Amino acid sequence: MGKGVWPFVMAGLGLALLAWGSTWGLAFAPREAYMGEVQRIMYVHVPTAWNAMLVLTFAFACALVSLLRGGWRWDARLEAAIEAGVVLSGLVCIQGSIWARPTWGVWWDWDPRLTTTAVLLFAFGGILALRQFVDDPVKRAVWSSVAVVIAYVDVPLVYFSVRWWNSLHQLQSTPETVSRAFHWPLRINAFGVLFLLIGLVELRARLAFLRREAESAPPPPVRVAEALGGVR
Amino acid sequence: MTTLAVETIGLSRRYGRRWALSDVSLGVPAGSVVMLAGRNGSGKSTLLRVLATALRPDHGSARVAGHDVRHERDQVRRQVALLGHHSFHYEALTAHENLEIAASFLGRPCDPGLLARVGLEERADDPVSSYSAGMRKRLALARVLLQDAAVVLLDEPYGELDPPGFALLDRVIAELRSRAATVIMATHLVERGRALCDHALLLEEGRLAWSGEAALMPAEAPGGSARA
Amino acid sequence: MNGASAGVIQGGWEFVVAAYVASAVILLGYAFSVFWRYRRARSRRDTAL
Amino acid sequence: MSQFVAALRKDLLLQWRTRSQLVAVFVFGASALLLFSFAIGPNAAALREFAGGFLWLALLLASTLALADSFESEMAQHALEGLLLLPADPRALYYGKAVANLLQLTLLGAALVPVMVVLYDAGTARVPALLGIIVLGAAGLSAPGTLYAAMTAQVRARNTLLPLLLFPLVVPALLGAVKATSLLILGDPMGQLGAWTMLLVAFDAIYWSLCGLVFERVVED
């Protein structure tokens, strides 16, 4: 896997952008007409939600490549993307819950997007657990790829079923009625989380690659490696 | 140059940090009966399972009955029958039903006399869960005969069999030889192996330590210690 | 409901702060856990070579 | 096709031979229904309102037992591997097992309905429609369930892993089945049954095809 320090730089840049976007959103952005201060949670909630979905889409891509073409690099990236996806989805649910409290008076608002994120949190959390219990690296790679493909295909179905199921209870809340003045901090934070994410996923992938190397036997005897031109 | 029923080049397979099979290159002429000797854990079962496409190799290649074990698995499977440690049966079903199911997947009628040949005719309709280890081995043997394969891989076939079972197995091997099938038998019974087999292969820690005429295999080879 | 549509939500700063603190803790916490685990794996592998 | 018939015959024979396990799973489901009513209390109106939800929760919980059992016999003595080495077509093996599990779960669901009717006074005149929903819901559970049962049967923590993987996945099927069943029991003034049935059909179509495609990768070594 890569050796460069660029992931650290990327993560640092991401954190800087997040600091900038957050202070802008907290201190300088005008108060929203109806929701008042609570609307400022959007500047961190919406970017996290976008990036959570993005990294899970990346996990889906890694799973497809890992299934069709194989290669340990992609399995390492898959593990990194799943873990980051679970962390971000968890964060999105926490933010959504904190936002729902003052807005709707309850800790959980059955908004289709938020509920879908919660379902994804448990689905991908289960896949992380699956990876812990499978010892054979090849089976672990294939099975978790299959599970990611199956869980990802489910997302639109979960979203629509929750939206129909929820449409009777209350009008669909549209949290980010974001007018022009507000979207700058939101956009900055979105790139902030994205850069942080790219750096972390790359580092976590290298970690997964190192672990698998340590877990598997040293490369085959020299004669075989030469004969096969160093497979992999 | 006689055609080779089984040929491997640098065949390797690992479990975690251990190389169960490392860099095994061998050739087995078609129609020959070969003894595979070696201590416990020397890689005998792993080699047989890789040749039967039950296990994928990590490195190297193997061709069985003219087909590659990685890329032409179905063709290999049509030509190969494996008698393994596991009897491949459904415990809840009877011997007869198990053979019927195997035959239905093979697309062949199930020869009714098969169970009689392996001495299970009076227990044919009892569930396999009530069978002793020896009877399960006989049923597994019947399943191998049902497949009528060109290459037959026997992993410790004499284990759990009683003396009549030994005689039965000798007859089966003779019959396989007479129809020019290739047989690779992993066994600890060196004397019996020398008597029945033309060639012999000796594995040590996953590596091919010796190969040649069965009769010439060193009596006290590291693996050949068990006295029947 | 407590005034969501009736008018501006009063106060609410404590929820905003809670959301940002939670986000910071989780994002920074995960970042440091990845850094630390990666460094430990790198050092273990370097000693093993 | 003939391989599918062979696989289906094998699985039905296996299920018939181990039918006592199915009875035990049914008792488990029925006792779950009983326990749910204790959660609500003897309030007839509330019990009736949640009857559809309880039926499908009980069937979901019971299905993990039935699915895990269905692969226990395949893993003992490496029976499944024996078939694959004949060779047998993995997709035929999957669809044979999935259809057998579908029949078993449908049987289980149908058997739980009388228990629901008695405990929650939640009957429906439209019995054929209810059976149709049970079949569609059971299909939604058996397609991914069979695949994950095959996967988790080969792993040590299988009893916790199967529900952990299956439950988040079948949320759309669960929502659809619960809503459709409740509409049948409590009445369907706005005629939404068709929409929920379509959701179930879509879920089944996606997973009956996708799981068949990937099953071979899950059972190969």
XYZ file of C-alpha atoms in Angstrom:
730
model
C 0.000 0.000 0.000
C 1.037 3.628 -0.326
C 3.856 4.980 1.794
C 3.403 8.712 1.477
C 2.395 11.086 4.267
C -0.378 12.604 2.170
C -3.139 11.010 4.292
C -1.899 12.929 7.353
C -1.842 16.162 5.339
C -5.336 15.451 4.000
C -6.689 14.743 7.482
C -5.069 17.909 8.835
C -6.527 19.968 6.004
C -9.918 18.433 6.701
C -9.755 19.331 10.388
C -8.700 22.893 9.517
C -11.636 23.298 7.137
C -13.967 21.885 9.770
C -12.681 24.364 12.345
C -13.150 27.218 9.929
C -16.610 26.175 8.729
C -17.827 25.469 12.257
C -16.690 28.797 13.708
C -18.278 30.556 10.753
C -21.503 28.654 11.276
C -21.513 29.133 15.042
C -20.357 32.732 15.333
C -20.976 34.629 12.138
C -23.885 33.036 10.291
C -27.200 34.857 10.913
C -29.856 33.240 13.080
C -32.457 31.302 11.114
C -35.887 32.970 11.157
C -37.944 30.101 12.620
C -35.549 27.631 14.157
C -33.217 30.120 15.732
C -29.904 28.881 17.081
C -30.824 25.193 16.728
C -30.463 25.516 12.955
C -26.686 25.839 13.417
C -26.541 22.102 14.066
C -27.173 21.734 10.332
C -23.684 23.016 9.544
C -22.229 19.850 10.998
C -25.159 17.425 10.630
C -25.676 17.789 6.862
C -21.954 17.487 5.919
C -21.627 14.398 8.112
C -24.726 12.854 6.523
C -23.452 13.526 2.978
C -20.049 12.034 3.744
C -21.500 9.023 5.566
C -23.464 8.118 2.464
C -20.421 8.834 0.292
C -18.078 6.531 2.216
C -20.650 3.727 2.231
C -20.957 4.156 -1.542
C -17.170 3.854 -1.692
C -17.431 0.662 0.382
C -19.942 -0.660 -2.170
C -17.489 0.128 -4.983
C -14.625 -1.579 -3.112
C -16.852 -4.614 -2.517
C -17.675 -4.912 -6.213
C -14.020 -4.626 -7.274
C -12.941 -7.030 -4.534
C -15.553 -9.580 -5.663
C -14.932 -9.231 -9.403
C -11.197 -8.620 -9.553
C -9.888 -9.419 -6.066
C -6.641 -8.106 -4.682
C -5.852 -7.443 -0.999
C -5.640 -3.696 -1.527
C -9.358 -3.495 -2.204
C -10.248 -5.692 0.739
C -8.202 -3.382 2.976
C -9.990 -0.325 1.567
C -13.323 -2.115 2.019
C -12.625 -2.689 5.719
C -11.558 0.943 6.126
C -14.637 2.266 4.309
C -17.035 0.088 6.336
C -15.518 1.184 9.633
C -15.532 4.866 8.669
C -19.109 4.451 7.409
C -20.230 2.990 10.722
C -18.532 5.778 12.711
C -20.045 8.529 10.546
C -23.512 6.940 10.493
C -23.406 6.719 14.260
C -22.441 10.382 14.446
C -25.245 11.357 12.078
C -27.773 9.569 14.285
C -26.449 11.311 17.393
C -26.571 14.716 15.709
C -30.064 14.015 14.354
C -31.239 13.009 17.794
C -29.789 16.178 19.399
C -31.396 18.268 16.644
C -34.809 16.555 17.053
C -35.034 17.226 20.791
C -35.593 21.005 20.720
C -37.342 20.885 17.348
C -39.886 18.099 17.882
C -39.653 17.575 21.621
C -38.630 13.918 21.213
C -35.202 12.336 21.059
C -35.808 10.579 17.742
C -37.562 11.965 14.707
C -38.619 9.282 12.213
C -37.366 11.312 9.260
C -36.740 8.896 6.382
C -33.152 10.013 5.830
C -32.261 9.761 9.509
C -34.015 6.408 9.941
C -32.289 5.019 6.841
C -28.962 6.090 8.324
C -29.843 4.251 11.533
C -30.659 1.073 9.580
C -27.354 1.428 7.706
C -25.547 1.848 11.002
C -26.801 -1.542 12.197
C -26.390 -3.220 8.790
C -22.748 -2.179 8.366
C -22.076 -2.661 12.059
C -23.164 -6.271 11.571
C -20.731 -6.600 8.669
C -17.907 -5.313 10.875
C -18.851 -8.003 13.395
C -18.850 -10.583 10.593
C -15.279 -9.626 9.706
C -14.227 -10.195 13.325
C -15.531 -13.757 13.413
C -14.142 -15.069 10.117
C -10.519 -16.217 10.406
C -9.688 -17.186 6.823
C -8.637 -13.927 5.096
C -10.031 -14.987 1.703
C -13.433 -15.944 3.121
C -13.486 -12.781 5.214
C -12.848 -10.695 2.095
C -15.438 -12.452 -0.087
C -18.159 -12.689 2.542
C -17.940 -9.095 3.738
C -17.945 -7.925 0.104
C -21.102 -9.950 -0.520
C -22.689 -8.557 2.661
C -21.809 -4.959 1.682
C -23.323 -5.389 -1.793
C -26.504 -6.854 -0.304
C -26.798 -4.164 2.395
C -26.137 -1.309 -0.053
C -28.724 -2.475 -2.578
C -31.206 -2.290 0.319
C -30.757 1.476 0.889
C -33.362 2.788 -1.600
C -35.865 0.146 -0.397
C -35.334 1.144 3.235
C -35.679 4.844 2.386
C -38.930 4.508 0.472
C -40.497 2.039 2.897
C -39.696 4.315 5.865
C -40.987 7.377 4.016
C -44.329 5.648 3.237
C -44.481 4.218 6.721
C -43.742 7.620 8.262
C -45.838 9.793 5.986
C -48.937 9.219 8.123
C -47.332 10.298 11.390
C -46.149 13.844 10.681
C -45.316 16.037 7.749
C -41.866 15.288 6.518
C -39.481 17.642 8.267
C -37.069 19.357 5.896
C -34.191 20.314 8.175
C -31.948 22.010 5.782
C -34.113 24.756 4.351
C -30.884 26.446 3.633
C -31.002 29.838 2.084
C -28.035 31.321 0.268
C -26.552 33.058 3.271
C -26.245 29.838 5.215
C -24.730 27.419 2.732
C -21.110 28.593 2.859
C -20.279 27.161 6.294
C -22.138 24.043 5.275
C -20.065 23.618 2.096
C -16.780 24.259 3.882
C -17.609 21.709 6.536
C -18.644 19.232 3.856
C -15.174 19.422 2.269
C -13.666 19.369 5.737
C -15.278 16.040 6.608
C -14.496 14.740 3.114
C -10.754 15.456 3.336
C -10.576 14.101 6.875
C -12.398 11.009 5.661
C -10.090 10.434 2.686
C -7.032 10.653 4.916
C -8.474 8.354 7.578
C -9.751 5.746 5.127
C -6.337 5.554 3.463
C -4.553 5.159 6.807
C -7.101 2.623 8.045
C -6.668 0.701 4.759
C -2.900 0.584 5.257
C -3.516 -0.661 8.788
C -5.815 -3.426 7.490
C -3.214 -4.360 4.861
C -0.466 -4.563 7.489
C -2.631 -6.683 9.776
C -3.433 -9.139 7.032
C 0.245 -9.397 6.080
C 1.124 -10.086 9.693
C -1.690 -12.623 9.912
C -0.690 -14.571 6.805
C 2.417 -16.715 6.381
C 5.541 -15.235 4.900
C 5.657 -15.347 1.091
C 6.151 -18.818 -0.489
C 9.668 -20.312 -0.890
C 11.802 -18.306 -3.342
C 11.687 -20.932 -6.130
C 7.889 -20.768 -6.331
C 7.800 -16.998 -6.177
C 10.282 -16.761 -9.074
C 8.468 -19.360 -11.107
C 5.241 -17.439 -10.802
C 6.746 -13.997 -11.287
C 5.756 -12.962 -7.750
C 1.972 -13.324 -7.896
C -0.001 -10.344 -6.248
C 5.829 -40.118 -22.230
C 2.734 -41.559 -20.577
C -0.058 -39.041 -20.145
C -0.307 -37.739 -16.571
C -3.639 -38.025 -14.817
C -2.469 -35.619 -12.108
C 0.246 -32.951 -12.435
C 1.132 -30.188 -9.982
C 3.698 -27.362 -10.294
C 4.819 -25.519 -7.146
C 1.481 -26.250 -5.469
C 1.200 -24.345 -2.146
C -1.571 -23.791 0.377
C -1.367 -22.083 3.725
C -3.542 -21.848 6.850
C -2.784 -18.491 8.518
C 0.961 -18.514 9.181
C 1.583 -22.204 8.423
C 2.281 -23.656 5.007
C 0.175 -26.825 4.959
C 1.477 -27.514 1.427
C 4.515 -25.732 0.039
C 5.970 -25.987 -3.452
C 4.786 -29.524 -4.277
C 5.513 -30.551 -7.863
C 4.568 -34.083 -8.878
C 3.178 -36.138 -11.748
C 0.999 -39.241 -11.509
C 0.738 -41.369 -14.683
C -2.788 -42.218 -15.771
C -4.057 -45.597 -14.613
C -1.459 -45.983 -11.842
C -2.174 -46.651 -8.155
C -0.114 -44.354 -5.939
C 0.467 -44.419 -2.165
C 0.712 -41.053 -0.424
C 2.607 -41.473 2.856
C 3.567 -38.977 5.562
C 3.073 -38.191 9.225
C -0.057 -36.591 10.616
C -0.120 -32.968 9.478
C 2.342 -33.553 6.635
C -0.211 -32.206 4.155
C -1.667 -35.436 2.745
C -5.295 -34.427 3.243
C -4.612 -30.880 2.066
C -3.047 -32.169 -1.150
C -5.962 -34.520 -1.836
C -8.535 -31.807 -1.107
C -6.775 -29.342 -3.420
C -6.662 -31.964 -6.188
C -10.381 -32.628 -5.640
C -11.049 -28.821 -5.883
C -12.461 -28.870 -2.348
C -9.676 -26.404 -1.387
C -8.294 -23.594 -3.550
C -4.492 -23.462 -3.815
C -2.750 -20.260 -2.737
C 0.159 -20.571 -5.163
C 1.201 -22.853 -7.990
C -1.054 -24.882 -10.231
C -2.457 -28.371 -10.613
C -4.066 -30.218 -13.490
C -6.278 -33.226 -12.820
C -7.660 -35.387 -15.657
C -6.465 -32.728 -18.083
C -8.198 -29.779 -16.420
C -6.934 -26.947 -14.221
C -8.178 -27.088 -10.628
C -8.634 -23.302 -10.433
C -10.235 -22.372 -13.705
C -11.955 -25.606 -14.836
C -13.322 -26.795 -11.517
C -16.519 -28.335 -12.847
C -14.666 -30.399 -15.465
C -12.248 -31.618 -12.780
C -15.106 -32.462 -10.443
C -16.791 -34.610 -13.122
C -13.630 -36.732 -13.357
C -12.672 -36.936 -9.663
C -14.128 -38.737 -6.637
C -12.861 -38.046 -3.119
C -13.176 -40.331 -0.095
C -12.404 -37.855 2.674
C -12.442 -37.736 6.470
C -15.966 -36.339 6.243
C -18.489 -38.778 4.787
C -20.416 -36.069 2.834
C -23.742 -37.473 4.030
C -26.943 -36.068 5.504
C -27.134 -37.546 8.977
C -30.918 -37.342 9.159
C -31.421 -39.344 5.940
C -30.968 -43.058 5.296
C -28.070 -44.595 3.358
C -30.361 -45.336 0.453
C -31.703 -41.770 0.345
C -28.191 -40.316 0.503
C -27.115 -42.342 -2.517
C -30.360 -41.475 -4.327
C -29.658 -37.769 -3.805
C -26.084 -38.059 -5.050
C -27.297 -40.013 -8.084
C -29.975 -37.415 -8.829
C -27.316 -34.683 -8.973
C -25.066 -36.864 -11.118
C -28.002 -37.460 -13.444
C -27.458 -41.219 -13.248
C -29.723 -43.973 -11.927
C -28.588 -45.301 -8.561
C -27.310 -48.853 -8.884
C -29.468 -50.793 -6.353
C -26.748 -53.373 -5.690
C -24.270 -50.722 -4.529
C -25.179 -50.906 -0.843
C -25.000 -54.682 -0.977
C -21.469 -54.489 -2.430
C -20.298 -52.468 0.564
C -22.165 -54.664 3.026
C -24.819 -52.210 4.125
C -27.857 -53.810 2.555
C -29.589 -54.733 5.823
C -29.102 -51.214 7.277
C -29.963 -49.412 4.029
C -33.091 -47.778 5.451
C -31.714 -46.656 8.802
C -30.634 -42.994 9.177
C -26.900 -42.452 8.823
C -26.905 -40.875 12.293
C -27.337 -44.406 13.698
C -24.270 -45.684 11.771
C -20.903 -46.532 13.276
C -17.777 -44.847 11.887
C -16.928 -47.972 9.893
C -20.387 -48.103 8.320
C -20.130 -44.434 7.369
C -16.828 -45.173 5.663
C -18.495 -48.008 3.729
C -21.291 -45.657 2.675
C -18.724 -43.065 1.578
C -17.017 -45.825 -0.418
C -20.349 -46.669 -2.072
C -20.705 -42.979 -2.985
C -17.226 -43.006 -4.578
C -18.138 -46.104 -6.612
C -21.373 -44.409 -7.669
C -19.403 -41.530 -9.235
C -17.441 -43.950 -11.458
C -14.609 -41.364 -11.660
C -11.406 -41.461 -13.729
C -9.321 -40.231 -10.744
C -10.118 -41.596 -7.280
C -8.595 -39.917 -4.220
C -8.727 -41.990 -1.018
C -7.803 -40.231 2.245
C -6.946 -42.822 4.951
C -9.512 -45.279 3.489
C -8.562 -48.092 5.894
C -9.256 -45.968 8.989
C -12.280 -47.220 11.031
C -12.782 -50.266 8.736
C -12.923 -53.771 10.221
C -10.957 -56.721 8.690
C -13.781 -57.600 6.203
C -13.707 -53.881 5.354
C -9.996 -54.164 4.539
C -10.765 -57.017 2.136
C -13.595 -55.000 0.574
C -11.275 -52.044 0.018
C -8.597 -54.257 -1.540
C -11.212 -55.609 -3.967
C -12.345 -52.066 -4.807
C -8.773 -50.927 -5.495
C -8.148 -53.975 -7.673
C -11.340 -53.226 -9.577
C -10.336 -49.568 -10.040
C -6.962 -50.723 -11.338
C -8.635 -53.116 -13.764
C -10.709 -50.304 -15.290
C -7.527 -48.164 -15.620
C -8.640 -45.543 -13.117
C -5.932 -43.481 -11.384
C -5.895 -43.936 -7.618
C -4.054 -41.831 -5.037
C -4.344 -43.323 -1.559
C -3.115 -41.538 1.562
C -2.396 -44.167 4.201
C -0.215 -45.067 7.202
C -0.349 -48.818 6.419
C 2.955 -48.943 4.552
C 3.084 -52.727 4.022
C -0.404 -52.830 2.532
C 0.402 -49.714 0.474
C 3.562 -51.302 -0.938
C 1.627 -54.431 -1.895
C -1.185 -52.609 -3.685
C 0.486 -49.545 -5.196
C 2.905 -49.052 -8.091
C 4.399 -45.694 -7.014
C 4.694 -43.896 -3.685
C 5.001 -40.254 -2.616
C 6.217 -39.134 0.799
C 5.245 -35.758 2.256
C 7.033 -34.034 5.140
C 5.823 -30.693 6.525
C 3.982 -29.951 3.309
C 6.962 -30.714 1.036
C 7.487 -33.657 -1.282
C 10.312 -35.589 0.492
C 10.527 -38.727 -1.697
C 8.869 -40.306 -4.730
C 9.499 -43.506 -6.635
C 8.528 -47.165 -6.803
C 6.238 -48.144 -3.934
C 8.322 -51.247 -3.171
C 11.474 -49.147 -2.765
C 9.965 -46.640 -0.322
C 12.236 -46.648 2.753
C 10.526 -48.901 5.330
C 11.393 -46.659 8.257
C 10.609 -43.463 6.326
C 9.775 -40.759 8.910
C 6.091 -41.112 8.139
C 5.882 -44.902 7.835
C 6.069 -45.758 11.570
C 2.511 -47.074 12.149
C 2.352 -50.892 12.161
C -1.087 -52.200 10.999
C -45.079 20.605 19.936
C -42.953 23.077 21.708
C -43.251 26.070 19.394
C -41.548 24.627 16.347
C -43.952 26.379 14.054
C -45.353 28.885 16.542
C -42.231 31.047 16.399
C -38.542 31.100 17.050
C -37.267 28.266 19.275
C -36.155 29.915 22.468
C -32.546 29.363 23.481
C -31.407 25.975 22.122
C -27.722 26.872 22.464
C -27.133 23.943 24.778
C -28.279 21.574 22.010
C -26.053 23.276 19.441
C -23.064 22.984 21.746
C -23.920 19.345 22.506
C -24.069 18.534 18.779
C -20.703 20.170 18.045
C -19.011 18.634 21.078
C -20.308 15.172 20.151
C -19.132 15.666 16.556
C -15.691 16.841 17.666
C -15.275 14.004 20.170
C -16.266 11.323 17.677
C -14.391 12.691 14.646
C -11.210 13.530 16.565
C -11.486 10.353 18.636
C -11.758 8.181 15.541
C -8.938 10.099 13.838
C -6.578 9.554 16.775
C -7.584 5.910 17.126
C -6.692 5.324 13.457
C -3.398 7.237 13.811
C -2.446 5.339 16.980
C -3.405 1.882 15.663
C -1.584 2.583 12.394
C 1.591 3.719 14.153
C 1.500 0.675 16.452
C 1.071 -1.714 13.467
C 3.878 0.031 11.564
C 6.283 -0.201 14.492
C 5.353 -3.843 15.145
C 5.968 -4.690 11.503
C 9.254 -2.767 11.387
C 10.550 -4.670 14.422
C 9.366 -7.955 12.890
C 11.300 -7.451 9.619
C -33.356 -27.174 -14.006
C -33.171 -30.842 -13.108
C -30.501 -29.940 -10.568
C -32.971 -27.502 -8.975
C -35.578 -30.248 -8.743
C -33.016 -32.603 -7.218
C -31.991 -29.899 -4.710
C -35.608 -29.080 -3.820
C -36.461 -32.777 -3.334
C -33.393 -33.147 -1.112
C -34.354 -30.139 1.016
C -38.022 -31.100 1.346
C -36.984 -34.631 2.357
C -34.554 -33.182 4.897
C -37.251 -30.888 6.308
C -39.735 -33.741 6.484
C -37.243 -35.912 8.303
C -36.458 -33.107 10.789
C -40.055 -31.860 11.127
C -39.860 -32.103 14.917
C -37.463 -29.132 14.761
C -40.132 -27.155 12.871
C -42.691 -27.940 15.588
C -40.227 -26.684 18.203
C -39.713 -23.464 16.220
C -43.499 -23.036 15.995
C -43.800 -23.384 19.779
C -41.076 -20.747 20.096
C -43.033 -18.395 17.799
C -46.319 -18.994 19.630
C -44.701 -18.338 23.004
C -43.229 -15.108 21.608
C -46.765 -14.020 20.661
C -47.883 -14.774 24.195
C -45.011 -12.811 25.695
C -45.739 -9.787 23.494
C -49.254 -9.639 24.896
C -47.790 -9.435 28.404
C -45.822 -6.419 27.250
C -49.069 -4.653 26.338
C -51.341 -5.992 29.052
C -54.912 -7.255 28.744
C -56.005 -4.203 26.750
C -57.906 -5.829 23.849
C -57.993 -2.761 21.606
C -54.236 -2.173 21.838
C -53.462 -5.877 21.332
C -55.641 -5.920 18.241
C -53.945 -2.811 16.852
C -50.429 -4.263 17.222
C -51.401 -7.841 16.224
C -49.868 -7.518 12.719
C -46.609 -6.232 14.161
C -46.408 -8.975 16.780
C -47.135 -11.714 14.229
C -44.256 -10.626 12.022
C -41.867 -10.035 14.924
C -42.565 -13.557 16.178
C -42.087 -14.971 12.664
C -38.861 -12.989 12.214
C -37.413 -14.285 15.496
C -38.545 -17.846 14.762
C -37.194 -17.640 11.197
C -33.609 -17.216 12.407
C -33.926 -20.541 14.253
C -35.459 -22.304 11.256
C -32.847 -20.831 8.870
C -29.937 -21.769 11.138
C -31.312 -25.324 11.454
C -31.685 -25.579 7.679
C -27.906 -25.259 7.263
C -26.827 -27.235 10.280
C -27.549 -30.460 8.414
C -25.649 -29.151 5.390
C -22.507 -28.445 7.391
C -22.494 -31.687 9.420
C -20.236 -34.248 7.670
C -19.619 -31.557 4.974
C -22.759 -32.733 3.153
C -23.019 -29.502 1.134
C -19.357 -29.748 0.095
C -19.992 -33.343 -0.992
C -22.726 -32.164 -3.351
C -20.605 -29.318 -4.711
C -17.856 -31.835 -5.542
C -20.154 -34.106 -7.571
C -20.487 -31.369 -9.126
C -23.839 -29.869 -8.253
C -24.764 -26.378 -9.468
C -24.524 -23.988 -6.489
C -27.405 -21.847 -7.755
C -29.656 -24.896 -7.930
C -28.633 -25.767 -4.376
C -29.414 -22.206 -3.258
C -32.835 -21.982 -4.875
C -33.729 -25.479 -3.675
C -32.916 -24.522 -0.101
C -34.491 -21.043 -0.393
C -37.784 -22.435 -1.739
C -37.825 -25.112 0.956
C -37.210 -22.428 3.602
C -39.947 -20.293 2.005
C -42.433 -23.149 2.329
C -41.349 -23.761 5.911
C -41.666 -20.082 6.901
C -45.040 -19.828 5.153
C -46.208 -22.893 7.071
C -44.884 -21.333 10.265
C -46.632 -17.996 9.552
C -49.915 -19.675 8.676
C -49.733 -21.750 11.862
C -49.128 -18.616 13.959
C -52.210 -16.834 12.562
C -54.728 -18.807 14.645
C -52.636 -18.118 17.750
C -52.752 -14.418 16.860
C -56.500 -14.520 16.269
C -57.092 -16.140 19.654
C -54.652 -14.080 21.714
C -55.281 -10.686 20.142
C -58.801 -11.124 18.716
C -57.272 -10.048 15.431
C -58.960 -12.008 12.689
C -59.628 -10.993 9.098
C -62.261 -11.936 6.574
C -59.762 -11.651 3.723
C -57.917 -14.874 4.559
C -56.520 -15.499 1.043
C -55.043 -11.988 1.028
C -53.476 -12.609 4.439
C -51.946 -15.879 3.200
C -50.611 -14.022 0.149
C -48.930 -11.446 2.371
C -47.486 -14.233 4.530
C -45.991 -15.903 1.442
C -44.510 -12.597 0.204
C -43.135 -11.743 3.654
C -41.735 -15.248 4.127
C -40.071 -14.958 0.704
C -38.502 -11.680 1.828
C -37.030 -13.453 4.852
C -35.943 -16.694 3.167
C -33.971 -15.220 0.253
C -31.353 -13.240 2.218
C -31.864 -15.515 5.229
C -30.799 -18.626 3.326
C -27.697 -16.850 2.039
C -26.687 -15.551 5.460
C -27.491 -18.912 7.060
C -25.053 -20.534 4.623
C -22.434 -17.948 5.551
C -22.861 -17.918 9.313
C -23.175 -21.731 9.560
C -19.434 -21.869 8.826
C -18.496 -19.406 11.599
C -18.269 -19.846 15.354
C -20.603 -17.086 16.611
C -23.365 -18.148 14.225
C -26.330 -17.738 16.583
C -25.697 -14.027 17.099
C -24.307 -13.264 13.641
C -27.301 -14.451 11.596
C -29.869 -12.116 13.229
C -27.259 -9.329 13.376
C -26.817 -9.465 9.598
C -30.409 -10.310 8.674
C -32.567 -7.950 10.758
C -31.339 -4.552 9.452
C -31.541 -5.912 5.926
C -35.174 -7.051 6.042
C -36.532 -3.754 7.437
C -38.411 -2.958 4.173
C -39.921 -6.460 4.060
C -40.861 -6.221 7.733
C -42.471 -2.784 7.282
C -44.364 -3.974 4.227
C -45.568 -7.182 5.821
C -46.593 -5.531 9.107
C -48.471 -2.702 7.380
C -50.203 -5.037 4.920
C -51.216 -7.445 7.693
C -52.479 -4.601 9.889
C -54.506 -3.171 6.996
C -56.120 -6.587 6.533
C -56.942 -6.873 10.230
C -57.910 -3.286 11.044
C -59.408 -2.378 7.675
C -57.993 -0.525 4.736
C -60.054 2.670 4.260
C -57.603 4.340 1.867
C -56.803 1.172 -0.078
C -53.060 1.154 0.649
C -52.733 -2.625 0.601
C -51.649 -2.577 -3.050
C -48.761 -0.179 -2.386
C -47.352 -2.239 0.489
C -47.754 -5.431 -1.516
C -45.754 -3.849 -4.347
C -43.003 -3.002 -1.881
C -42.864 -6.638 -0.762
C -42.828 -7.863 -4.371
C -39.979 -5.455 -5.227
C -37.949 -6.571 -2.186
C -38.479 -10.237 -3.049
C -37.593 -9.752 -6.727
C -34.330 -7.972 -5.882
C -33.134 -10.438 -3.270
C -34.269 -13.688 -4.903
C -32.148 -12.773 -7.944
C -29.162 -11.097 -6.209
C -28.674 -13.784 -3.537
C -28.743 -16.523 -6.191
C -25.894 -14.755 -7.987
C -23.591 -14.490 -4.988
C -24.377 -17.799 -3.260
C -21.597 -19.668 -5.074
C -18.981 -17.262 -3.700
C -20.250 -17.904 -0.166
C -20.004 -21.711 -0.257
C -16.824 -22.149 -2.348
C -13.588 -22.578 -0.393
